[in-house]
PDB file of C-alpha atoms in Angstrom:
ATOM      1  CA  THR A   1       0.000   0.000   0.000  1.00  0.00           C
ATOM      2  CA  TYR A   2       0.986   3.636  -0.124  1.00  0.00           C
ATOM      3  CA  ILE A   3       1.440   3.788   3.647  1.00  0.00           C
ATOM      4  CA  ASP A   4       3.965   0.938   3.853  1.00  0.00           C
ATOM      5  CA  SER A   5       7.644   1.765   3.632  1.00  0.00           C
ATOM      6  CA  ILE A   6       9.845   0.149   1.004  1.00  0.00           C
ATOM      7  CA  ASP A   7      13.254  -1.336   1.683  1.00  0.00           C
ATOM      8  CA  VAL A   8      16.241   0.103  -0.187  1.00  0.00           C
ATOM      9  CA  ARG A   9      16.849  -2.984  -2.352  1.00  0.00           C
ATOM     10  CA  SER A  10      13.201  -3.181  -3.472  1.00  0.00           C
ATOM     11  CA  LEU A  11      13.253   0.519  -4.375  1.00  0.00           C
ATOM     12  CA  ALA A  12      16.425   0.071  -6.429  1.00  0.00           C
ATOM     13  CA  ILE A  13      14.935  -2.955  -8.210  1.00  0.00           C
ATOM     14  CA  LYS A  14      11.749  -1.041  -9.082  1.00  0.00           C
ATOM     15  CA  ILE A  15      13.792   1.864 -10.472  1.00  0.00           C
ATOM     16  CA  GLY A  16      16.093  -0.578 -12.299  1.00  0.00           C
ATOM     17  CA  ASP A  17      13.101  -2.344 -13.865  1.00  0.00           C
ATOM     18  CA  TYR A  18      11.745   1.009 -15.053  1.00  0.00           C
ATOM     19  CA  VAL A  19      15.105   2.005 -16.568  1.00  0.00           C
ATOM     20  CA  GLN A  20      15.534  -1.440 -18.139  1.00  0.00           C
ATOM     21  CA  LEU A  21      12.089  -1.238 -19.764  1.00  0.00           C
ATOM     22  CA  PHE A  22      13.191   1.819 -21.745  1.00  0.00           C
ATOM     23  CA  THR A  23      16.471   0.109 -22.657  1.00  0.00           C
ATOM     24  CA  GLN A  24      14.658  -3.021 -23.839  1.00  0.00           C
ATOM     25  CA  GLN A  25      11.906  -1.282 -25.812  1.00  0.00           C
ATOM     26  CA  GLY A  26      14.003   1.309 -27.584  1.00  0.00           C
ATOM     27  CA  GLY A  27      17.466  -0.188 -27.460  1.00  0.00           C
ATOM     28  CA  LEU A  28      18.626   3.071 -25.917  1.00  0.00           C
ATOM     29  CA  ARG A  29      19.621   4.265 -22.498  1.00  0.00           C
ATOM     30  CA  PRO A  30      17.547   7.445 -22.225  1.00  0.00           C
ATOM     31  CA  PHE A  31      18.439   8.053 -18.600  1.00  0.00           C
ATOM     32  CA  GLY A  32      22.161   7.529 -19.203  1.00  0.00           C
ATOM     33  CA  VAL A  33      23.093   7.619 -15.532  1.00  0.00           C
ATOM     34  CA  GLY A  34      24.081   5.294 -12.754  1.00  0.00           C
ATOM     35  CA  MET A  35      22.247   5.808  -9.477  1.00  0.00           C
ATOM     36  CA  LEU A  36      23.153   5.005  -5.880  1.00  0.00           C
ATOM     37  CA  PHE A  37      20.468   4.343  -3.298  1.00  0.00           C
ATOM     38  CA  GLY A  38      21.556   4.043   0.302  1.00  0.00           C
ATOM     39  CA  GLY A  39      19.696   3.695   3.514  1.00  0.00           C
ATOM     40  CA  LEU A  40      18.932   1.828   6.676  1.00  0.00           C
ATOM     41  CA  ASP A  41      15.754  -0.212   6.667  1.00  0.00           C
ATOM     42  CA  GLN A  42      14.290  -3.278   8.363  1.00  0.00           C
ATOM     43  CA  THR A  43      16.954  -5.430   6.641  1.00  0.00           C
ATOM     44  CA  GLY A  44      19.848  -3.279   7.939  1.00  0.00           C
ATOM     45  CA  PRO A  45      22.191  -0.882   6.115  1.00  0.00           C
ATOM     46  CA  SER A  46      21.981  -1.094   2.340  1.00  0.00           C
ATOM     47  CA  LEU A  47      23.736   0.470  -0.644  1.00  0.00           C
ATOM     48  CA  GLN A  48      22.366  -0.369  -4.087  1.00  0.00           C
ATOM     49  CA  PHE A  49      23.806   0.646  -7.458  1.00  0.00           C
ATOM     50  CA  VAL A  50      21.524   0.868 -10.512  1.00  0.00           C
ATOM     51  CA  ASP A  51      23.572   0.921 -13.722  1.00  0.00           C
ATOM     52  CA  PRO A  52      22.502   2.857 -16.858  1.00  0.00           C
ATOM     53  CA  GLY A  53      20.915  -0.299 -18.307  1.00  0.00           C
ATOM     54  CA  GLY A  54      18.823  -1.001 -15.199  1.00  0.00           C
ATOM     55  CA  GLY A  55      20.953  -3.688 -13.551  1.00  0.00           C
ATOM     56  CA  VAL A  56      21.035  -3.614  -9.746  1.00  0.00           C
ATOM     57  CA  VAL A  57      24.048  -4.538  -7.593  1.00  0.00           C
ATOM     58  CA  SER A  58      24.377  -4.525  -3.790  1.00  0.00           C
ATOM     59  CA  CYS A  59      27.585  -2.854  -2.581  1.00  0.00           C
ATOM     60  CA  LYS A  60      29.439  -2.014   0.611  1.00  0.00           C
ATOM     61  CA  ALA A  61      30.951   0.990  -1.176  1.00  0.00           C
ATOM     62  CA  LYS A  62      30.664   2.402  -4.697  1.00  0.00           C
ATOM     63  CA  ALA A  63      31.987   5.309  -6.733  1.00  0.00           C
ATOM     64  CA  MET A  64      31.020   6.682 -10.135  1.00  0.00           C
ATOM     65  CA  GLY A  65      32.765   9.228 -12.290  1.00  0.00           C
ATOM     66  CA  GLU A  66      35.988   9.765 -14.166  1.00  0.00           C
ATOM     67  CA  GLY A  67      38.073   8.940 -11.103  1.00  0.00           C
ATOM     68  CA  ASP A  68      35.931   6.045  -9.891  1.00  0.00           C
ATOM     69  CA  SER A  69      38.768   3.494  -9.777  1.00  0.00           C
ATOM     70  CA  GLU A  70      40.850   5.820  -7.592  1.00  0.00           C
ATOM     71  CA  ALA A  71      37.841   6.507  -5.364  1.00  0.00           C
ATOM     72  CA  ILE A  72      37.017   2.785  -5.028  1.00  0.00           C
ATOM     73  CA  ALA A  73      40.635   2.000  -4.095  1.00  0.00           C
ATOM     74  CA  PHE A  74      40.446   4.770  -1.471  1.00  0.00           C
ATOM     75  CA  LEU A  75      37.172   3.366  -0.099  1.00  0.00           C
ATOM     76  CA  LYS A  76      38.615  -0.166   0.084  1.00  0.00           C
ATOM     77  CA  GLU A  77      41.584   1.196   2.016  1.00  0.00           C
ATOM     78  CA  LYS A  78      39.578   3.318   4.469  1.00  0.00           C
ATOM     79  CA  TYR A  79      36.328   1.392   5.028  1.00  0.00           C
ATOM     80  CA  THR A  80      35.816  -0.649   8.189  1.00  0.00           C
ATOM     81  CA  GLU A  81      32.653  -1.790   9.951  1.00  0.00           C
ATOM     82  CA  GLU A  82      33.697   0.216  13.032  1.00  0.00           C
ATOM     83  CA  LEU A  83      33.616   3.693  11.449  1.00  0.00           C
ATOM     84  CA  THR A  84      31.586   6.370  13.189  1.00  0.00           C
ATOM     85  CA  THR A  85      29.032   8.392  11.246  1.00  0.00           C
ATOM     86  CA  ASP A  86      31.336  11.436  11.252  1.00  0.00           C
ATOM     87  CA  GLU A  87      34.243   9.343   9.957  1.00  0.00           C
ATOM     88  CA  MET A  88      32.044   7.888   7.211  1.00  0.00           C
ATOM     89  CA  VAL A  89      30.983  11.378   6.119  1.00  0.00           C
ATOM     90  CA  GLU A  90      34.615  12.534   5.854  1.00  0.00           C
ATOM     91  CA  ILE A  91      35.608   9.419   3.895  1.00  0.00           C
ATOM     92  CA  ALA A  92      32.595   9.868   1.592  1.00  0.00           C
ATOM     93  CA  LYS A  93      33.549  13.501   0.896  1.00  0.00           C
ATOM     94  CA  GLU A  94      37.103  12.510   0.025  1.00  0.00           C
ATOM     95  CA  ALA A  95      35.869   9.686  -2.238  1.00  0.00           C
ATOM     96  CA  ILE A  96      33.520  12.107  -4.028  1.00  0.00           C
ATOM     97  CA  LYS A  97      36.444  14.460  -4.645  1.00  0.00           C
ATOM     98  CA  LYS A  98      38.549  11.592  -6.029  1.00  0.00           C
ATOM     99  CA  ALA A  99      35.726  10.352  -8.311  1.00  0.00           C
ATOM    100  CA  SER A 100      35.158  13.896  -9.621  1.00  0.00           C
ATOM    101  CA  ARG A 101      38.759  14.321 -10.661  1.00  0.00           C
ATOM    102  CA  ASP A 102      38.361  17.357 -12.943  1.00  0.00           C
ATOM    103  CA  THR A 103      35.599  19.090 -11.004  1.00  0.00           C
ATOM    104  CA  GLU A 104      36.535  21.643  -8.365  1.00  0.00           C
ATOM    105  CA  LEU A 105      34.950  20.277  -5.197  1.00  0.00           C
ATOM    106  CA  SER A 106      35.361  21.298  -1.586  1.00  0.00           C
ATOM    107  CA  ASP A 107      33.609  20.606   1.693  1.00  0.00           C
ATOM    108  CA  GLU A 108      31.513  23.715   1.002  1.00  0.00           C
ATOM    109  CA  ASN A 109      29.931  22.359  -2.194  1.00  0.00           C
ATOM    110  CA  ILE A 110      29.413  18.729  -1.146  1.00  0.00           C
ATOM    111  CA  ALA A 111      26.232  18.079   0.818  1.00  0.00           C
ATOM    112  CA  ILE A 112      25.702  14.860   2.745  1.00  0.00           C
ATOM    113  CA  GLU A 113      22.532  14.453   4.754  1.00  0.00           C
ATOM    114  CA  ILE A 114      22.216  12.020   7.650  1.00  0.00           C
ATOM    115  CA  MET A 115      18.631  10.982   8.286  1.00  0.00           C
ATOM    116  CA  PRO A 116      17.550   9.296  11.506  1.00  0.00           C
ATOM    117  CA  TYR A 117      16.250   5.735  11.226  1.00  0.00           C
ATOM    118  CA  LYS A 118      12.677   5.177  12.334  1.00  0.00           C
ATOM    119  CA  ALA A 119      11.583   1.539  12.621  1.00  0.00           C
TER     120      ALA A 119
END
């Protein structure tokens, strides 16, 4: 129903199916973007990547952009299960800067929002 919440993976799959429908019917990728959906739901923490063709992959960490391989290597080096929220935010900002190699980014023009979890 419209009142029920949706878990992160199910949301990503629904979006992926929608994107894939356009890819299948027209042979094109009209959206042309990868999307990351992250959240904490009844199944626990979840990060889902929807590729431009509609495929969905579960990840612990993910980066997109010209410098994505550098950003992913950085995330692999820095990520641990014991990180605090503040530490995760700082690591995420640095990974965003690495993935956006040719774009001038700073802490002032990167916004990360932390939303409280409500069961």
